mmCIF file of C-alpha atoms in Angstrom:
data_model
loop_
_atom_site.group_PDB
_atom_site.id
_atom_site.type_symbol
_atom_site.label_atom_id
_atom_site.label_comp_id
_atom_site.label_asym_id
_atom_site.label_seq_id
_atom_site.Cartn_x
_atom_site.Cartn_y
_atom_site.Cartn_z
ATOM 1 C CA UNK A 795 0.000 0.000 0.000
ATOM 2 C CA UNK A 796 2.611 2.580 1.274
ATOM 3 C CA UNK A 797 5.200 1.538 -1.601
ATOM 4 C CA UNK A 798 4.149 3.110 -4.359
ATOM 5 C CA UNK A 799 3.252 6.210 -2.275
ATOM 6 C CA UNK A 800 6.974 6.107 -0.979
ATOM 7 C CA UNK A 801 8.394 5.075 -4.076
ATOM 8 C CA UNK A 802 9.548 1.699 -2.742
ATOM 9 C CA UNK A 803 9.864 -1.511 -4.983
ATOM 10 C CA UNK A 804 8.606 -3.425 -2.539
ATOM 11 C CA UNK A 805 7.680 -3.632 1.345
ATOM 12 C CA UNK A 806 10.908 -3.002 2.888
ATOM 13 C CA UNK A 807 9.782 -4.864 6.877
ATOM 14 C CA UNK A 808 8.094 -7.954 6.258
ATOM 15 C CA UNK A 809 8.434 -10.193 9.470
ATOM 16 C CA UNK A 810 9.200 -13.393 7.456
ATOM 17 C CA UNK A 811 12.926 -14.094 7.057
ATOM 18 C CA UNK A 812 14.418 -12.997 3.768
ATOM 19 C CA UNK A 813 18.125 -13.188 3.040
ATOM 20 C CA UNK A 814 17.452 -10.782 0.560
ATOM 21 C CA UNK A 815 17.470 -7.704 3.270
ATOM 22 C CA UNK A 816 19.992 -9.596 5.466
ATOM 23 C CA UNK A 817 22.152 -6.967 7.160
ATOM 24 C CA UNK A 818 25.549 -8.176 8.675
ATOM 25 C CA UNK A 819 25.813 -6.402 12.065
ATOM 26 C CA UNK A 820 28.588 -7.111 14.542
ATOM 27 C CA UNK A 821 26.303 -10.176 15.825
ATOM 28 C CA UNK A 822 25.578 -11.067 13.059
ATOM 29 C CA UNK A 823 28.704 -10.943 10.853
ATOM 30 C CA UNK A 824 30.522 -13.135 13.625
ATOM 31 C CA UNK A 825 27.400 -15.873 14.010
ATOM 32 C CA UNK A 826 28.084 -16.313 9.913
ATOM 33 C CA UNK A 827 31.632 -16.199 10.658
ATOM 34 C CA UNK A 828 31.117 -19.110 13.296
ATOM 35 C CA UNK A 829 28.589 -20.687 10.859
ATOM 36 C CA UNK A 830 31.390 -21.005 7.682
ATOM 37 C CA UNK A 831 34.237 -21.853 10.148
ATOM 38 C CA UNK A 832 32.288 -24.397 10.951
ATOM 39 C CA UNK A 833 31.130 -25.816 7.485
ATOM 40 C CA UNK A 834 35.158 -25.699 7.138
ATOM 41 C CA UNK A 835 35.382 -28.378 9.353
ATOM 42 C CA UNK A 836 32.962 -30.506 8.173
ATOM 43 C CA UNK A 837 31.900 -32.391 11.304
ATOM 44 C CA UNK A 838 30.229 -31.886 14.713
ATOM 45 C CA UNK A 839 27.787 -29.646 16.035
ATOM 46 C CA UNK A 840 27.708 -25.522 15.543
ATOM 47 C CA UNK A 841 25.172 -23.999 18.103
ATOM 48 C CA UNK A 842 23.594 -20.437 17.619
ATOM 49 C CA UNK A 843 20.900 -19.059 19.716
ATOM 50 C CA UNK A 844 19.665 -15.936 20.264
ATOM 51 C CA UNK A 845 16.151 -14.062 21.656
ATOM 52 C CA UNK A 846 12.988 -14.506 19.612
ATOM 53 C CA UNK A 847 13.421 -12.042 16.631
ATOM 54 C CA UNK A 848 16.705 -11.838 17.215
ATOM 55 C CA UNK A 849 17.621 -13.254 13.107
ATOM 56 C CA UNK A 850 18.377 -16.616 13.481
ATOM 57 C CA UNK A 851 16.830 -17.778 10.544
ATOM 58 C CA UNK A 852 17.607 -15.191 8.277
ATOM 59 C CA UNK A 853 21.095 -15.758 8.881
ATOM 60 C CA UNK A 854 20.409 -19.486 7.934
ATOM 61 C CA UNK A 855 18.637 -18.623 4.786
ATOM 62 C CA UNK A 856 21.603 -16.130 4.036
ATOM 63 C CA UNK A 857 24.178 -18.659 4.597
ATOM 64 C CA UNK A 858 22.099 -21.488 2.263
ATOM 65 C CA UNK A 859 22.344 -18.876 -0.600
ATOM 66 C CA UNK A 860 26.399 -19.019 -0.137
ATOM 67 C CA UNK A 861 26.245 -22.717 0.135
ATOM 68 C CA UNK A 862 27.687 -24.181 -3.331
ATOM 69 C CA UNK A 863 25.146 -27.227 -4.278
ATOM 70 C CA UNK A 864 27.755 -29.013 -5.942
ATOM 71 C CA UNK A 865 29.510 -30.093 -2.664
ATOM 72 C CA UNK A 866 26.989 -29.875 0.389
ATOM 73 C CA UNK A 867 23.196 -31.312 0.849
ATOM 74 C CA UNK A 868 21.334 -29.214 3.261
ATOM 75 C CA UNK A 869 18.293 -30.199 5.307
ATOM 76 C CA UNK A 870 16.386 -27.458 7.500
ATOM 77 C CA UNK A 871 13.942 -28.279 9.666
ATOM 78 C CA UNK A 872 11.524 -25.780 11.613
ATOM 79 C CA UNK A 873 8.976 -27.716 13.527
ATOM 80 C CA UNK A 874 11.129 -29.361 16.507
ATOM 81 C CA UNK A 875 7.834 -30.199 18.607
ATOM 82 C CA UNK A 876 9.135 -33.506 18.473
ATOM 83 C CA UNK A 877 9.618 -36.454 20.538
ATOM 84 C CA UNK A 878 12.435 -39.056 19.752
ATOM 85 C CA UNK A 879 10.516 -41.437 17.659
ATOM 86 C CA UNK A 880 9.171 -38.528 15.253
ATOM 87 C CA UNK A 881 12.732 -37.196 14.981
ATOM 88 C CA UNK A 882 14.435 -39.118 12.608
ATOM 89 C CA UNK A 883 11.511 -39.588 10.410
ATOM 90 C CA UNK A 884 11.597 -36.123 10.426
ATOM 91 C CA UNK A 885 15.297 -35.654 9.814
ATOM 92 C CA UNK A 886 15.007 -38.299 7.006
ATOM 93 C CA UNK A 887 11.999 -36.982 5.356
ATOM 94 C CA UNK A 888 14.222 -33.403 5.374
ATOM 95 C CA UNK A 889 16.484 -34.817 3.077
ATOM 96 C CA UNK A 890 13.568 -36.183 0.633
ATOM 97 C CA UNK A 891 13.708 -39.364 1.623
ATOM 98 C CA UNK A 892 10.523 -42.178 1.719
ATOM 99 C CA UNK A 893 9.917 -42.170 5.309
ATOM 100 C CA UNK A 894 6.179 -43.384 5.312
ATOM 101 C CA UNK A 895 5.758 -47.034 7.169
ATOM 102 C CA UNK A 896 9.216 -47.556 7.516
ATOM 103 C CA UNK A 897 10.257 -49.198 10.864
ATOM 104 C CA UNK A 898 13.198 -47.176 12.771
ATOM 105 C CA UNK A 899 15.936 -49.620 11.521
ATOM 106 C CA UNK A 900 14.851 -49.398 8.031
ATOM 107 C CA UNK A 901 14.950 -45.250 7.812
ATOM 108 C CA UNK A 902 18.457 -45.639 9.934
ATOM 109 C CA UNK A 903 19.644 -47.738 6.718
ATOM 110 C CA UNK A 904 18.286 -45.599 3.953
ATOM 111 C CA UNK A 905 19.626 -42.830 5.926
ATOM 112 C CA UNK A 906 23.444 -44.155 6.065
ATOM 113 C CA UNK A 907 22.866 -45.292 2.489
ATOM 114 C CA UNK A 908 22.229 -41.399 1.444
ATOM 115 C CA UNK A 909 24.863 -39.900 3.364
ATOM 116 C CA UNK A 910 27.111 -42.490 2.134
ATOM 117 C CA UNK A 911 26.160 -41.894 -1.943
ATOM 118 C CA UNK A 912 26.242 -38.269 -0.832
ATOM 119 C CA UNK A 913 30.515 -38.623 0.005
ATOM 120 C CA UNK A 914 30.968 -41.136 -2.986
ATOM 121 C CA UNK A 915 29.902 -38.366 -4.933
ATOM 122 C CA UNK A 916 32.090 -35.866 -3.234
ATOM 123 C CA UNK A 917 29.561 -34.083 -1.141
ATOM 124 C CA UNK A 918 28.729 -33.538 2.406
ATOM 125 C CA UNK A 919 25.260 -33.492 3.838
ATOM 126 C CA UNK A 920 24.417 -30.152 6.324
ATOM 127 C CA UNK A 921 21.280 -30.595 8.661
ATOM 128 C CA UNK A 922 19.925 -27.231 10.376
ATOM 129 C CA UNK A 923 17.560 -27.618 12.991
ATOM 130 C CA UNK A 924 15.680 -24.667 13.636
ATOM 131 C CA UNK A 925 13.778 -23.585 17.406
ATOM 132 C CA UNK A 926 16.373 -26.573 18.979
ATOM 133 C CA UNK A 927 14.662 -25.152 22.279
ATOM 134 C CA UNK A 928 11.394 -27.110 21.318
ATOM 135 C CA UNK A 929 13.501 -30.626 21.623
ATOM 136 C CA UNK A 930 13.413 -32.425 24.434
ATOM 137 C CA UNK A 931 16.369 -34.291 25.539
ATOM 138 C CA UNK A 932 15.647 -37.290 24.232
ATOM 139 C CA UNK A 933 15.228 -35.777 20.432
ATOM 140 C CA UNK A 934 18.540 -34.036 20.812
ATOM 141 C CA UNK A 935 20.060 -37.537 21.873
ATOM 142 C CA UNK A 936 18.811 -38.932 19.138
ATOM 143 C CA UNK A 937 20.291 -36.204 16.636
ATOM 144 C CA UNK A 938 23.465 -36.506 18.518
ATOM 145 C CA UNK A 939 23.231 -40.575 17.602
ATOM 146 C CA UNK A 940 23.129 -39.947 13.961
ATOM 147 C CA UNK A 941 26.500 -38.138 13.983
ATOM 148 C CA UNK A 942 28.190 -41.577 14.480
ATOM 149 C CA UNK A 943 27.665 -42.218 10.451
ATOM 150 C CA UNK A 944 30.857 -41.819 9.335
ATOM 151 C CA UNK A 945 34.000 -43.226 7.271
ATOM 152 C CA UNK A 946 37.317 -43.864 8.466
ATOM 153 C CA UNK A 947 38.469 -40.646 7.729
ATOM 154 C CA UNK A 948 35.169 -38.103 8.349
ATOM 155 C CA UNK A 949 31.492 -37.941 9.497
ATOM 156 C CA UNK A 950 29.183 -38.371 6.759
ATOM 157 C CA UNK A 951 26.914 -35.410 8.728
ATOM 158 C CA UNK A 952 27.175 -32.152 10.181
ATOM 159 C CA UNK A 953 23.998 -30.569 12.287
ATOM 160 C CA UNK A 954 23.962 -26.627 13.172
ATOM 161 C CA UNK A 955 20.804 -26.193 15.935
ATOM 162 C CA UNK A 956 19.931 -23.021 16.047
ATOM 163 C CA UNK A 957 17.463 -21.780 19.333
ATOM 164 C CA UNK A 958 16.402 -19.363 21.758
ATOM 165 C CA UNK A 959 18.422 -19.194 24.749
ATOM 166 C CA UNK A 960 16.529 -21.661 26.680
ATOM 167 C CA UNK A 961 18.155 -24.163 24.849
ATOM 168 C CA UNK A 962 21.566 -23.787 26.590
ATOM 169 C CA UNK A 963 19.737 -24.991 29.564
ATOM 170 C CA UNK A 964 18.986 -28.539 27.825
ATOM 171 C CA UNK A 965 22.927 -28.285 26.271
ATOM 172 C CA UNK A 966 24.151 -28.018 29.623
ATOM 173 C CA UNK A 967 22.118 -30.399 31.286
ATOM 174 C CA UNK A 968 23.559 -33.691 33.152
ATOM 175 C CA UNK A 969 22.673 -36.100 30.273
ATOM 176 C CA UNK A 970 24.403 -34.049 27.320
ATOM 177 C CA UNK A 971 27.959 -34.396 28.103
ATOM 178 C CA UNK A 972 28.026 -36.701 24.559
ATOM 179 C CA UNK A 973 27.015 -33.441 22.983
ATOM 180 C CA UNK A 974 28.705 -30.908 24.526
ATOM 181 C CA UNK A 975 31.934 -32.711 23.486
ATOM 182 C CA UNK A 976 30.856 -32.320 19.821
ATOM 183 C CA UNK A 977 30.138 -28.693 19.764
ATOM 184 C CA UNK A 978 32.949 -27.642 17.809
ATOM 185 C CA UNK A 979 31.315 -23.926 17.737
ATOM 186 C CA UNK A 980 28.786 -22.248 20.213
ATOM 187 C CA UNK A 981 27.815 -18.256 19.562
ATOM 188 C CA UNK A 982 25.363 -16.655 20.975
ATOM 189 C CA UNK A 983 23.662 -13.777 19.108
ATOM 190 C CA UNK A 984 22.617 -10.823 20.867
ATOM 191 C CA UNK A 985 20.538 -7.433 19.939
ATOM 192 C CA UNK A 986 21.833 -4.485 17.602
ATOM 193 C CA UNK A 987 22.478 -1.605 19.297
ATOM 194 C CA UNK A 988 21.695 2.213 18.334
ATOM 195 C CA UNK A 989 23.710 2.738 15.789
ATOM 196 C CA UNK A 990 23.483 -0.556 14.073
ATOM 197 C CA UNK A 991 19.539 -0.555 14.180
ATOM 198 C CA UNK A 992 19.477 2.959 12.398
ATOM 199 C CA UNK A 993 22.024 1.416 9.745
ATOM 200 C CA UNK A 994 19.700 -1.975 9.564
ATOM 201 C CA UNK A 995 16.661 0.449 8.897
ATOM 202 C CA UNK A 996 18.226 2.066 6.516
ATOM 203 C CA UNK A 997 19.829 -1.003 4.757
ATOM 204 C CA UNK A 998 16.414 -2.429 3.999
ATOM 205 C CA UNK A 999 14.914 0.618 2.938
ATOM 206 C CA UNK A 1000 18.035 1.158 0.330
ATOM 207 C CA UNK A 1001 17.103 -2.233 -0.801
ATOM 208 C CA UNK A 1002 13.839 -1.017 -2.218
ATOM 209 C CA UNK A 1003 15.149 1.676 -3.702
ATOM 210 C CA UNK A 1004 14.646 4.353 -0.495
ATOM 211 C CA UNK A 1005 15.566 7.948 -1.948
ATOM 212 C CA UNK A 1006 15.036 9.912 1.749
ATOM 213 C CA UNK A 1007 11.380 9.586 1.050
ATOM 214 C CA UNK A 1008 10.115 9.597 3.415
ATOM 215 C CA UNK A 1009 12.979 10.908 5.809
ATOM 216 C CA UNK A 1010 13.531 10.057 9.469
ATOM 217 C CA UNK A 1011 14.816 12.468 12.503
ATOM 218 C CA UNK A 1012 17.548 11.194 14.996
ATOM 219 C CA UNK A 1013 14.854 11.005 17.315
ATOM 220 C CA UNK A 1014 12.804 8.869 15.350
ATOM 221 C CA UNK A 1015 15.702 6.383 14.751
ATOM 222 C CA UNK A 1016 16.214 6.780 18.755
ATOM 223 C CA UNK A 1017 12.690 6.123 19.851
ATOM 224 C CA UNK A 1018 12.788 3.026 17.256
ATOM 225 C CA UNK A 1019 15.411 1.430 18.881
ATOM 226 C CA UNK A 1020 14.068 1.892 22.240
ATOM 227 C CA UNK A 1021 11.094 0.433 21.701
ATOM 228 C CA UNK A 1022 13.023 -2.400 19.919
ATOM 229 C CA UNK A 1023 15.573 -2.957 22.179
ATOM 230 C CA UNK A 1024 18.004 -3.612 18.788
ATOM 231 C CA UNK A 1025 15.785 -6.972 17.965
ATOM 232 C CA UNK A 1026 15.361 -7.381 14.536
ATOM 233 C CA UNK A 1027 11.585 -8.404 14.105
ATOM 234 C CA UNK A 1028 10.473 -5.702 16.833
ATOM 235 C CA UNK A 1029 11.922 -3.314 14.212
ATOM 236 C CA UNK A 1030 10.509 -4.370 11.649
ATOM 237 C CA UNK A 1031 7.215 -4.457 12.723
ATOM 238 C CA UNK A 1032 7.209 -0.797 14.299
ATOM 239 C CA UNK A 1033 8.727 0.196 10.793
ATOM 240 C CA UNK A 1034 5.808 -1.449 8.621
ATOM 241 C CA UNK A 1035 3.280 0.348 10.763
ATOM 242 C CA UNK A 1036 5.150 3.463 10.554
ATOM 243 C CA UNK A 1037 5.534 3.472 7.160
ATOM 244 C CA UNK A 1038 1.685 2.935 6.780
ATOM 245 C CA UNK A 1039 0.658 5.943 9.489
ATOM 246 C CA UNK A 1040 2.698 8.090 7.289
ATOM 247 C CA UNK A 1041 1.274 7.100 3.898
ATOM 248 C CA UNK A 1042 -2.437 7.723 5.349
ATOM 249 C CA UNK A 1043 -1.429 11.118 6.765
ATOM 250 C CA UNK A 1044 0.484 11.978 4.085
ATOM 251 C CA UNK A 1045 3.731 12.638 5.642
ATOM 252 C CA UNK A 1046 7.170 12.804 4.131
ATOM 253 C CA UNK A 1047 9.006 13.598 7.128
ATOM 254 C CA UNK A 1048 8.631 11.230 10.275
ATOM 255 C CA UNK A 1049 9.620 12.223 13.794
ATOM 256 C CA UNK A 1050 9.451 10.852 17.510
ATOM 257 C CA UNK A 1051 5.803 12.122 18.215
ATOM 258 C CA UNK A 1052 4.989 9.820 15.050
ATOM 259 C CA UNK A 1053 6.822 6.666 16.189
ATOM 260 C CA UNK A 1054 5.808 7.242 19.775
ATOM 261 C CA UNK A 1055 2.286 7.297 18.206
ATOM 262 C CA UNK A 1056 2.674 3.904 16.070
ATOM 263 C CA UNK A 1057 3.881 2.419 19.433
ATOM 264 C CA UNK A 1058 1.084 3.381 21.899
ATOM 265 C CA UNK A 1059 -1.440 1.893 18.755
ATOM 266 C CA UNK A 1060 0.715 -1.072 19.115
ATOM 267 C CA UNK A 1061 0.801 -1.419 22.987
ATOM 268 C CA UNK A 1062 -3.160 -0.821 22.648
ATOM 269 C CA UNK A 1063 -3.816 -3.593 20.783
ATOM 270 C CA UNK A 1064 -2.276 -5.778 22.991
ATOM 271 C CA UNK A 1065 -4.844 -4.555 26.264
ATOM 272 C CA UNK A 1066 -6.965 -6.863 28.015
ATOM 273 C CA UNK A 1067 -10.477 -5.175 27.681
ATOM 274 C CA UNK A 1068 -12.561 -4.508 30.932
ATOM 275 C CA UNK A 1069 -14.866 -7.113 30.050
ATOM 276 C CA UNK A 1070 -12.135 -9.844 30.113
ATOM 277 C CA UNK A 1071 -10.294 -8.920 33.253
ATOM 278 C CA UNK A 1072 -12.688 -10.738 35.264
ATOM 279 C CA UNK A 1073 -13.834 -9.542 39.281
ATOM 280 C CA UNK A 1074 -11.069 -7.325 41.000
ATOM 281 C CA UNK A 1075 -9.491 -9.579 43.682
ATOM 282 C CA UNK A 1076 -10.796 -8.997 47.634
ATOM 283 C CA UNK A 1077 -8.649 -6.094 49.179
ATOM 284 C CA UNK A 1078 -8.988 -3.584 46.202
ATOM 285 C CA UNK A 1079 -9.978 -0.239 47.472
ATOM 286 C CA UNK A 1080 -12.908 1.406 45.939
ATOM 287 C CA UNK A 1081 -10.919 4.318 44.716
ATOM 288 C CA UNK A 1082 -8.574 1.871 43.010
ATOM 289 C CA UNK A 1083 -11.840 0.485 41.379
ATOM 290 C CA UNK A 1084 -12.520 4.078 40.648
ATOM 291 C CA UNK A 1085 -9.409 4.951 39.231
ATOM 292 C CA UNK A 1086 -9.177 1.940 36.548
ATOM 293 C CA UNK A 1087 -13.162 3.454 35.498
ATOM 294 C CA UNK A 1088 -12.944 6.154 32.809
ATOM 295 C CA UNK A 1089 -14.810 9.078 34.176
ATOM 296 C CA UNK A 1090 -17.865 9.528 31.368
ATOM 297 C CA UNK A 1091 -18.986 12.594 33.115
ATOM 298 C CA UNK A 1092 -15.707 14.601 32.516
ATOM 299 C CA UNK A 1093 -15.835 16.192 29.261
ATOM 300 C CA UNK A 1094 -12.495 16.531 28.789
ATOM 301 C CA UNK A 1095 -12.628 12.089 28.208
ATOM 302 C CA UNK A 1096 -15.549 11.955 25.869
ATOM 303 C CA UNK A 1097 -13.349 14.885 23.670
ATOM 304 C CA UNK A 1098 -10.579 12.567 23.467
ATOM 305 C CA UNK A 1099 -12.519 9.672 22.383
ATOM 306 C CA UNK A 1100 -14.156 11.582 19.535
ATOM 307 C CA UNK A 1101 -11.025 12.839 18.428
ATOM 308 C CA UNK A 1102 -10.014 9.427 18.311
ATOM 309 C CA UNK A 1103 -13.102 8.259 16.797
ATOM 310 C CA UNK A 1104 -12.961 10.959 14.144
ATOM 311 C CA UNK A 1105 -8.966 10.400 13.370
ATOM 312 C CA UNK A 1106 -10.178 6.776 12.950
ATOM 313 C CA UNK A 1107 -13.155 7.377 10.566
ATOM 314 C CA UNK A 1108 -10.597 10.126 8.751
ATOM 315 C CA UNK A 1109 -7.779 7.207 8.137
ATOM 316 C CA UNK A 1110 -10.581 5.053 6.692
ATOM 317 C CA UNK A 1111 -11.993 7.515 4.607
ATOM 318 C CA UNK A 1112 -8.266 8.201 3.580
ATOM 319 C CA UNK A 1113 -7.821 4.811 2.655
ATOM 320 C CA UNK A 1114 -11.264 4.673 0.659
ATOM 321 C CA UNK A 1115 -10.142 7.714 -1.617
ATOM 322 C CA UNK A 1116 -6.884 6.244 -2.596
ATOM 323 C CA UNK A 1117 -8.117 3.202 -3.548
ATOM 324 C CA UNK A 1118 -10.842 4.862 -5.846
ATOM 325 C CA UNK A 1119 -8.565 7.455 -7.357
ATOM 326 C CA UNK A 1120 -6.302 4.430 -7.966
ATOM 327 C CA UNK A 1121 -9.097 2.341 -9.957
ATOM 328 C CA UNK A 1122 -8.871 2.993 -13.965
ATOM 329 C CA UNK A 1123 -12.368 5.335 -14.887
ATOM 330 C CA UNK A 1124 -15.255 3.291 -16.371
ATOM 331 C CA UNK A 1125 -15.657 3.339 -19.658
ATOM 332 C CA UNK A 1126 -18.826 5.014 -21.648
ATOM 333 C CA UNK A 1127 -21.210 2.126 -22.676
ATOM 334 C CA UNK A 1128 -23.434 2.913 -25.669
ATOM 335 C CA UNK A 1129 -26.730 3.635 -24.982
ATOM 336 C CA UNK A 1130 -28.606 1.033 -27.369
ATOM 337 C CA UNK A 1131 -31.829 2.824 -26.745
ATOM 338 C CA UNK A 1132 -31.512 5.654 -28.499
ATOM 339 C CA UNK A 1133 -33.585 6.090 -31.499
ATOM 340 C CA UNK A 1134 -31.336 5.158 -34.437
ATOM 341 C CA UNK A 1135 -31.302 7.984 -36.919
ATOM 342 C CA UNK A 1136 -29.765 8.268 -40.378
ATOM 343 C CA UNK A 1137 -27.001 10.322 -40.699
ATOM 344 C CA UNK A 1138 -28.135 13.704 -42.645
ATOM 345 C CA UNK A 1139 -26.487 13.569 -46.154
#
């Protein structure tokens, strides 16, 4: 909607990971930088985790584009609610292969029978498992089993997991010692701070084709980050709302009373209404019960919610004309009831 109003080839803050806008911040430059040192070795485990949002799987994707196809076979898998029978169905059905009725031994066998083909043929197979905090012990056990497939010389697979922090808990734990001592690589990646989160707006915006339309103040960039807090995803999203306030007002120009705006819409949406807050507990005074009550009879309240009510109709209405100036006109239909005449010599 706001792109072509901005000038933008495309939405520059979708939520969904896309290498294409991958930034390389500190963090992130060093999490690749563990990533490919540890593709270099070819064996073991490389674990990355980092807070939800944090980029995780855009730096996957990113590193999946760099991966030549000639010498590795990569797997990614995202859904990790698993327990330890569905796991290596799961890992085997990741690498495309016929997983349906097949008893544990005989996916084990069709497994070792791929990864060895895969190293006959030159090529080493890479399995990333995605939101490794989901797996419980037992699943990671049994990913840490299938590293034992290997030659005289090499394993036949290397696994990067990938999680939130919480996972470090289960890595630690009493009954992964096995896998601790096959972590050749552990990295932890942590928020952008000011400066990098004003350079990772702008980067994505550039990638559209950004031309300072619309521009941002210092304080804008400085309220975005605080809200943020440097995560990647909270950015994003307070940027794609921004972006739209400022198409339906019109602005070309966006400062901290219009990101500070976007955010208290945000933060309102996520309220528990009255309705659903149930009874007040026993030992709430009335003037705290008074005090959460808006006060109807104070004008100064019912002005504010018709402003709000009127800014709300005026954004729809906004939206309404745009989308009829932006519909081709009709054209003229003849009128076949008109009296057909002969044209006058």
């Amino acid at each position: 909607m706001y792109e072509n109003y901005y000038g933008l080839s495309d939405k520059p803050f979708r939520l969904r990971p896309d290498p294409h806008f991958f930034y390389g911040s500190k963090g992130h430059k060093r999490a690749m930088a563990y990533l490919e040192y540890g593709l270099s070795h070819g064996e073991g485990f490389i674990v990355v985790t980092g807070e939800v949002g944090a980029g995780k799987t855009t730096l996957v994707r990113n590193l999946f584009n760099q991966l030549p196809s000639d010498q590795i076979v990569a797997a990614h898998i995202v859904n990790t609610h698993l327990d330890a029978e569905d796991t290596l169905r799961t890992v085997v059905a990741a690498f495309g292969l016929p997983y349906e009725n097949a008893s544990k031994t005989a996916m084990l066998a069709r497994l070792e029978q791929f990864l060895r083909a895969c190293d006959q043929e030159g090529k080493r197979a890479l399995l990333v498992v995605d939101e490794a905090q989901n797996l419980t012990p037992r699943a990671v056990e049994e990913l840490r089993m299938l590293s034992n497939f290997q030659t005289d010389e090499k394993s036949l697979l290397q696994t990067f997991l990938l999680g939130q922090p919480e996972f470090r808990t289960t890595l630690h734990s009493a009954g992964m010692q096995q896998l601790r001592q096959r972590v050749t690589a552990s990295y932890h990646l942590g928020p952008m701070d000011a400066e990098e989160t004003r350079a990772y707006i702008e980067h994505r915006l550039h990638t559209v084709g950004w031309r300072d339309d619309p521009t941002f103040s210092d304080n804008a960039y400085a309220a975005i980050y605080e809200y943020s807090g440097g995560i990647p995803r909270k950015v994003n999203a307070l940027c794609d709302r921004l972006l739209l306030m400022g198409y339906l007002e019109e602005l070309h120009a966006l400062k901290e009373k219009d990101v500070n705006e976007v955010i208290r819409d945000i933060q309102s949406e996520y309220q528990v209404p009255q309705s659903a807050q149930g009874a007040q507990p026993d030992g709430v005074q009335d003037n705290e019960r008074h005090a959460q009550m808006p006060n109807l009879d104070n004008p100064g309240y019912m002005d504010e919610r018709m402003m709000k009510m009127e800014k709300s109709m005026a954004s729809v209405l906004s939206i309404l004309k745009k989308i009829v100036s932006s519909l081709p006109a009709p054209t003229q239909a003849p009128d076949n009831n008109q009296d057909e005449r002969p044209t006058p010599p």
